[in-house]
PDB file of C-alpha atoms in Angstrom:
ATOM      1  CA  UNK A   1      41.845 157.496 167.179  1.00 93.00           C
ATOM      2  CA  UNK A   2      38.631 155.616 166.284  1.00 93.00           C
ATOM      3  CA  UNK A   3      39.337 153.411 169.465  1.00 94.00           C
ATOM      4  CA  UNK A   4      40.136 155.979 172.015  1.00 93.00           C
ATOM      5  CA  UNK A   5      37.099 157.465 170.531  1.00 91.00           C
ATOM      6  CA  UNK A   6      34.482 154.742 170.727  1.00 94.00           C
ATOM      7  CA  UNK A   7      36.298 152.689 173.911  1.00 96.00           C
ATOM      8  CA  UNK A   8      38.340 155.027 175.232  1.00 94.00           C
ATOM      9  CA  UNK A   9      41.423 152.589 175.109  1.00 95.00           C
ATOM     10  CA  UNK A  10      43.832 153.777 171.912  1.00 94.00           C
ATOM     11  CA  UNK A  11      45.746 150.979 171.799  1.00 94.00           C
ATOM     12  CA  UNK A  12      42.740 148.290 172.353  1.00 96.00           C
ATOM     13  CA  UNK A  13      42.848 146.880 168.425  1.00 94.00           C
ATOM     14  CA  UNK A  14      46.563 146.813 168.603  1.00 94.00           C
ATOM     15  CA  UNK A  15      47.392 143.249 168.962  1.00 94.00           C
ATOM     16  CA  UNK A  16      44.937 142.511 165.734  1.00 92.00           C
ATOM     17  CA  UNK A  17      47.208 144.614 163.822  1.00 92.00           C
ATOM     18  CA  UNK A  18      49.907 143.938 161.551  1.00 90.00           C
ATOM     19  CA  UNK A  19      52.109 145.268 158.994  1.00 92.00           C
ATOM     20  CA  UNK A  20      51.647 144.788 155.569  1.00 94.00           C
ATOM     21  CA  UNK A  21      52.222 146.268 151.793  1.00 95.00           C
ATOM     22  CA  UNK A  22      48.704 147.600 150.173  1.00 93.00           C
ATOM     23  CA  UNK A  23      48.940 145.237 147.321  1.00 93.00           C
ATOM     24  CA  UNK A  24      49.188 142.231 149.662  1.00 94.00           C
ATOM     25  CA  UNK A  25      46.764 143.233 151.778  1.00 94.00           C
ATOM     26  CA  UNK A  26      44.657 143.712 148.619  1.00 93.00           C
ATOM     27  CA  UNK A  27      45.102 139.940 147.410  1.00 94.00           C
ATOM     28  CA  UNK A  28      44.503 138.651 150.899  1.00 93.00           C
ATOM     29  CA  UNK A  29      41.383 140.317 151.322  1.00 93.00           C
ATOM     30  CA  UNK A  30      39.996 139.749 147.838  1.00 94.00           C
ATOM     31  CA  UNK A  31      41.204 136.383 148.212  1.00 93.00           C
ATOM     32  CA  UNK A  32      38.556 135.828 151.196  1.00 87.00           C
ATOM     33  CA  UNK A  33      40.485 133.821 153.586  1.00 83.00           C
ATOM     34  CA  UNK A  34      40.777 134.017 156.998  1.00 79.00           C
ATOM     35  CA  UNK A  35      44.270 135.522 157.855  1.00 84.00           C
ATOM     36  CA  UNK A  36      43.078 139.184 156.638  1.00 89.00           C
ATOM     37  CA  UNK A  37      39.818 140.798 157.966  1.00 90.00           C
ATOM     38  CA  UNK A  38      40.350 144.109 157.660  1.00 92.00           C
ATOM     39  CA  UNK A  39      42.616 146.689 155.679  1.00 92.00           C
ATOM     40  CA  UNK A  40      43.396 150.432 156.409  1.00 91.00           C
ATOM     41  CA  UNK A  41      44.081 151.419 152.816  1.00 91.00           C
ATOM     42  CA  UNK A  42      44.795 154.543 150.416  1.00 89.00           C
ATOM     43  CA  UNK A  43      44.057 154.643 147.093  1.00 88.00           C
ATOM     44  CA  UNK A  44      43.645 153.521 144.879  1.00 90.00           C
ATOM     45  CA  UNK A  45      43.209 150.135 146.789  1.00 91.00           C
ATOM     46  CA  UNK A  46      40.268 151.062 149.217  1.00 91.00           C
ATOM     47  CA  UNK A  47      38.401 151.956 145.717  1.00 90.00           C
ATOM     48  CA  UNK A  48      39.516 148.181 144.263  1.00 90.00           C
ATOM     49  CA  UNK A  49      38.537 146.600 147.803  1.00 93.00           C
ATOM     50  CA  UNK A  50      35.066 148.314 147.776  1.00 92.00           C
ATOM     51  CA  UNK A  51      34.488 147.479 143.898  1.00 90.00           C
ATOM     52  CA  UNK A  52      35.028 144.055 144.147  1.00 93.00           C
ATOM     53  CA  UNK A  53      32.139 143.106 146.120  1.00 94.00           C
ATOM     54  CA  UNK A  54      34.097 141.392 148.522  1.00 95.00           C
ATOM     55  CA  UNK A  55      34.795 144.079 151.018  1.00 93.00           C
ATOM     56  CA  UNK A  56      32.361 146.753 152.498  1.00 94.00           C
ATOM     57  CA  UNK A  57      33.491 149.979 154.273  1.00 94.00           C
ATOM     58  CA  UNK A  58      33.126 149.966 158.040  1.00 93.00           C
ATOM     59  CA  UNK A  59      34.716 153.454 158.192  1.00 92.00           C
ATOM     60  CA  UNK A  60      37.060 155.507 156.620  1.00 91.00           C
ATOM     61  CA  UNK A  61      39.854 158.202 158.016  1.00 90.00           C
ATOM     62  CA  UNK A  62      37.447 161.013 156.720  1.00 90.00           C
ATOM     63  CA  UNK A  63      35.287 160.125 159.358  1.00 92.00           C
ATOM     64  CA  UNK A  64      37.336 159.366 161.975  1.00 92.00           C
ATOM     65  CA  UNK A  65      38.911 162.926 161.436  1.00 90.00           C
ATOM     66  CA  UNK A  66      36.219 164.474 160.634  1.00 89.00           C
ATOM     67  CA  UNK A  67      36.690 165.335 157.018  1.00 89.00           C
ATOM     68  CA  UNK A  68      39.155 165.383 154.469  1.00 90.00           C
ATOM     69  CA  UNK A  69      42.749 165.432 155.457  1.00 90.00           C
ATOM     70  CA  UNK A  70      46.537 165.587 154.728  1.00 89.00           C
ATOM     71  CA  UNK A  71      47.296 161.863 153.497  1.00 84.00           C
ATOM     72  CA  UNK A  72      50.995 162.380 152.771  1.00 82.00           C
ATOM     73  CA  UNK A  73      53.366 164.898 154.329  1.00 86.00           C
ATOM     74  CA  UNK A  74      57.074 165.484 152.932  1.00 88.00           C
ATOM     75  CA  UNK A  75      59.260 166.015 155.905  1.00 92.00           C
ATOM     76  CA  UNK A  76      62.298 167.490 156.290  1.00 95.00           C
ATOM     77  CA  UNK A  77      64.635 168.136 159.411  1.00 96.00           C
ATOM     78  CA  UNK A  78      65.906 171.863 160.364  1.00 96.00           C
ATOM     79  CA  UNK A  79      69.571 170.841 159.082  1.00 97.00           C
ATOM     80  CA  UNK A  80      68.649 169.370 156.000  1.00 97.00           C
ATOM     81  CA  UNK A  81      66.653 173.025 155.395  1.00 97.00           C
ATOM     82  CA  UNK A  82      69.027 175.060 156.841  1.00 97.00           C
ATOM     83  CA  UNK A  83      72.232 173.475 155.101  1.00 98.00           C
ATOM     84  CA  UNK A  84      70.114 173.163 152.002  1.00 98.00           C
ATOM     85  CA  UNK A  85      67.782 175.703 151.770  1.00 97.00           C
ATOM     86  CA  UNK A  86      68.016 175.645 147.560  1.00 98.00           C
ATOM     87  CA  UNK A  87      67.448 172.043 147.500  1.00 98.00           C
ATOM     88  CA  UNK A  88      64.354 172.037 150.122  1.00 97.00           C
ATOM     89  CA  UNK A  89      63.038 175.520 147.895  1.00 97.00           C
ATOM     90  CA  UNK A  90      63.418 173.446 144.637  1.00 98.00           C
ATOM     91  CA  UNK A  91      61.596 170.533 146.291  1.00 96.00           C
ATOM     92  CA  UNK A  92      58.826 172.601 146.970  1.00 95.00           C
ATOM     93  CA  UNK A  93      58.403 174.393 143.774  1.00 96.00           C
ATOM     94  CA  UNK A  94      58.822 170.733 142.261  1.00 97.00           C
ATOM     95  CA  UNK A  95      55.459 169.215 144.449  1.00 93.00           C
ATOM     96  CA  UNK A  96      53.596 172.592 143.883  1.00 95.00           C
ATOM     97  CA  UNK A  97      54.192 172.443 140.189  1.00 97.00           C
ATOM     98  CA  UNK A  98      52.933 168.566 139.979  1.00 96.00           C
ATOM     99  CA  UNK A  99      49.626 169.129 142.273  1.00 94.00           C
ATOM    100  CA  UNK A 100      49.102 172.065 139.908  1.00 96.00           C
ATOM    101  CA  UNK A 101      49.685 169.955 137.022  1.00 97.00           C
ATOM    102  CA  UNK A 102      47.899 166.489 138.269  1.00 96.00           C
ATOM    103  CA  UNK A 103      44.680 169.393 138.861  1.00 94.00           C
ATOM    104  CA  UNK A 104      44.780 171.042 135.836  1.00 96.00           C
ATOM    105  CA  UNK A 105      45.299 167.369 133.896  1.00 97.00           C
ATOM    106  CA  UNK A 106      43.847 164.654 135.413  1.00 96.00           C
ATOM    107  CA  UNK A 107      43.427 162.348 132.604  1.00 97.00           C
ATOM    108  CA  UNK A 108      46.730 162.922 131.547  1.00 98.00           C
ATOM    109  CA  UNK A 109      47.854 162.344 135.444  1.00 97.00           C
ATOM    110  CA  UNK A 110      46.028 159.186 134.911  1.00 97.00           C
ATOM    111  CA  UNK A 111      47.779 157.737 131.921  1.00 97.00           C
ATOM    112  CA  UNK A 112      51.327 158.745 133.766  1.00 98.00           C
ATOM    113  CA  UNK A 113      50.044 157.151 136.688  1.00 96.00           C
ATOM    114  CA  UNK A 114      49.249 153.992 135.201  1.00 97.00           C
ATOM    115  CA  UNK A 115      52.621 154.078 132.639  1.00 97.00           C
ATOM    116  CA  UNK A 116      54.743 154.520 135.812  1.00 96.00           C
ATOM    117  CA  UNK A 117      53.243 152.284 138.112  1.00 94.00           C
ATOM    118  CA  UNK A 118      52.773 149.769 135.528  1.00 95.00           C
ATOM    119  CA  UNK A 119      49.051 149.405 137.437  1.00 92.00           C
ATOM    120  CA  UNK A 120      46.583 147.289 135.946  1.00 90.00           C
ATOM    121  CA  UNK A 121      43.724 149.845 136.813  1.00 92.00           C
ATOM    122  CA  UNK A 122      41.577 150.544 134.155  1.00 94.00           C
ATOM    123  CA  UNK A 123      42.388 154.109 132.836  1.00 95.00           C
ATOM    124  CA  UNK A 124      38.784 155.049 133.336  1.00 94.00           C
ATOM    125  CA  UNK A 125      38.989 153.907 137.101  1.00 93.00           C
ATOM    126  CA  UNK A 126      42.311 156.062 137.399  1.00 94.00           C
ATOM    127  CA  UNK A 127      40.663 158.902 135.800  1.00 95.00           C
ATOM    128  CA  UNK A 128      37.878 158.813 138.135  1.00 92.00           C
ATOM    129  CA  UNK A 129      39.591 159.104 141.426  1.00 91.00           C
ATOM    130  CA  UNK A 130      41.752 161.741 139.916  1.00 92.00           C
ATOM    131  CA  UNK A 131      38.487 163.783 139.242  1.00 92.00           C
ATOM    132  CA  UNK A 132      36.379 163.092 142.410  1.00 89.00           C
ATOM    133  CA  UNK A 133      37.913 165.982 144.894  1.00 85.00           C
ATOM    134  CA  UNK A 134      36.004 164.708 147.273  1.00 83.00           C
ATOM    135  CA  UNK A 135      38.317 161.536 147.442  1.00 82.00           C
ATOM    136  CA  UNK A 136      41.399 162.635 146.392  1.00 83.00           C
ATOM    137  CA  UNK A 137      42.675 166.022 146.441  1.00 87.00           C
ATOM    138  CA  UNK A 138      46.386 167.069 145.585  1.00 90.00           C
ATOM    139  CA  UNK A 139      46.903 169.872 147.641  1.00 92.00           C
ATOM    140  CA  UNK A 140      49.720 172.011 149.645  1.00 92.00           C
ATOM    141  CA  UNK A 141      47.243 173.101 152.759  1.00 94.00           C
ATOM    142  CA  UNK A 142      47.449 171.234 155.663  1.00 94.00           C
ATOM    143  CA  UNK A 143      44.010 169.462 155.971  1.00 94.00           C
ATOM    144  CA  UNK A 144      43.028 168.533 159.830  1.00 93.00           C
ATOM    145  CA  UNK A 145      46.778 167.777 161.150  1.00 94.00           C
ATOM    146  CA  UNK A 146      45.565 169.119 164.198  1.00 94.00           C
ATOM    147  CA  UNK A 147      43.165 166.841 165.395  1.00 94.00           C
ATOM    148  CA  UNK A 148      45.959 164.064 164.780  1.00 93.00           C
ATOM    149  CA  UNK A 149      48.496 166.109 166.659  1.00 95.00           C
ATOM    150  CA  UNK A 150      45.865 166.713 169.464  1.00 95.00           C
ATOM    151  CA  UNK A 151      45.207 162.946 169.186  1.00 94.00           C
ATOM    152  CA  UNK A 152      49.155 161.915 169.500  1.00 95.00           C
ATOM    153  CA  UNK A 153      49.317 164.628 172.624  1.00 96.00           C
ATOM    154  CA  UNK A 154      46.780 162.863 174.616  1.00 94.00           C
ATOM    155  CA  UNK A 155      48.279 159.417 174.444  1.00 94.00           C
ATOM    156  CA  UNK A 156      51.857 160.772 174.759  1.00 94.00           C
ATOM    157  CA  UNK A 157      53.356 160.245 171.752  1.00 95.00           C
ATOM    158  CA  UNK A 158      54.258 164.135 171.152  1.00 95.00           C
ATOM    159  CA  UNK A 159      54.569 167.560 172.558  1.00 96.00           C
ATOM    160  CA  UNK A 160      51.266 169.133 172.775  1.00 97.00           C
ATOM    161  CA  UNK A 161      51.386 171.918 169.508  1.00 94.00           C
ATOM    162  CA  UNK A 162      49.804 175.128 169.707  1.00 95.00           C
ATOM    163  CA  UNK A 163      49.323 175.421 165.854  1.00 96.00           C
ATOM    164  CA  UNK A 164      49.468 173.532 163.394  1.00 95.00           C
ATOM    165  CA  UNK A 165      52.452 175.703 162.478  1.00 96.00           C
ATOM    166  CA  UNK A 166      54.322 174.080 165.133  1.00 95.00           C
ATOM    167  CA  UNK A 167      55.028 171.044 163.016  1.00 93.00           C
ATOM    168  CA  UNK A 168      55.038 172.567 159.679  1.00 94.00           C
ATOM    169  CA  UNK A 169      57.655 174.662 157.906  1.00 95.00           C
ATOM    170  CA  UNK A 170      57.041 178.783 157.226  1.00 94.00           C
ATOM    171  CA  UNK A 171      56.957 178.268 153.754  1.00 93.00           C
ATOM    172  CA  UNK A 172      53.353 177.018 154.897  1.00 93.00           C
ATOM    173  CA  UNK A 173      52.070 179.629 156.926  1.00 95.00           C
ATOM    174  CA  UNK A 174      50.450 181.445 153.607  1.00 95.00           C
ATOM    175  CA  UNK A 175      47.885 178.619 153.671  1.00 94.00           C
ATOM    176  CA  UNK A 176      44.770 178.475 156.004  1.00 94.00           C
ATOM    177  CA  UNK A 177      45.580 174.978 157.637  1.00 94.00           C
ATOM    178  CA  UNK A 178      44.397 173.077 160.225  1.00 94.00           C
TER     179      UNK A 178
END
């Protein structure tokens, strides 16, 4: 988005990209050598990046899409919800119940964070990013899935939606989206 944007070309960076797992792309760019220049990353290894010293934020996917967005999106297909419709209910009322939980608790969300993911994060660090809404924010609501969708329309990827409701299940509609 940030190179239609800027050169009007969306796939003009493509060839300098390359797949690769956050933690590796961690090491290689805290490692300073040459093969890794630049890293598209979620937490909580955009906040290790920046804190080492080593790395500096050129931009960030709150800026390219103007604002805080949907990270993560569960999926499901209309025969998986259709044929399952206790399952997909139960799923939601599972995810609901956690970003309740992990909002109401944060430091507790931190030390089941770190217990599961066997992270070597500093509890504090965890902590913080669990508190700062601005960064992270566990949420149901659709946050600008639009302008992606609008995005993917113009370069031909997908149907052009109407709504954001186009791509998202009704169990969804009671939340002002975008």
């Amino acid at each position: 988005m940030a190179a239609q944007r800027i050169w009007n070309e969306p796939n003009k960076l493509d060839h300098l990209v390359i797949s690769m797992k956050h933690p590796t792309a961690l090491a290689a760019m805290l490692s300073g050598g040459q093969a890794v220049k630049s890293h598209f990353a979620t937490l909580p290894y955009s906040y290790q990046e920046l804190q080492s010293g080593k790395v500096w934020k050129v931009t960030d996917s709150y800026e390219i899409l103007g604002g805080q967005h949907s990270v993560l999106v569960m999926s499901a297909s209309k025969s998986f919800k259709e044929n399952n419709p206790k399952t997909y209910q139960a799923v939601i009322d599972a995810f609901a119940e956690a970003f309740a939980w992990v909002n109401a608790n944060p430091d507790k969300a931190a030390e089941t964070y770190i217990r599961y993911t066997k992270s070597k994060l500093p509890r504090k660090t965890v902590q913080a990013l669990l508190h700062d809404k601005g960064e992270m924010d566990f949420s149901m609501v659709p946050k600008h899935t639009m302008k992606y969708a609008n995005f993917l329309n113009q370069i031909g990827d997908i149907p052009k939606a109407s709504s954001w409701k186009d791509y998202y299940w009704d169990n969804n509609y009671q939340f002002n989206g975008s």
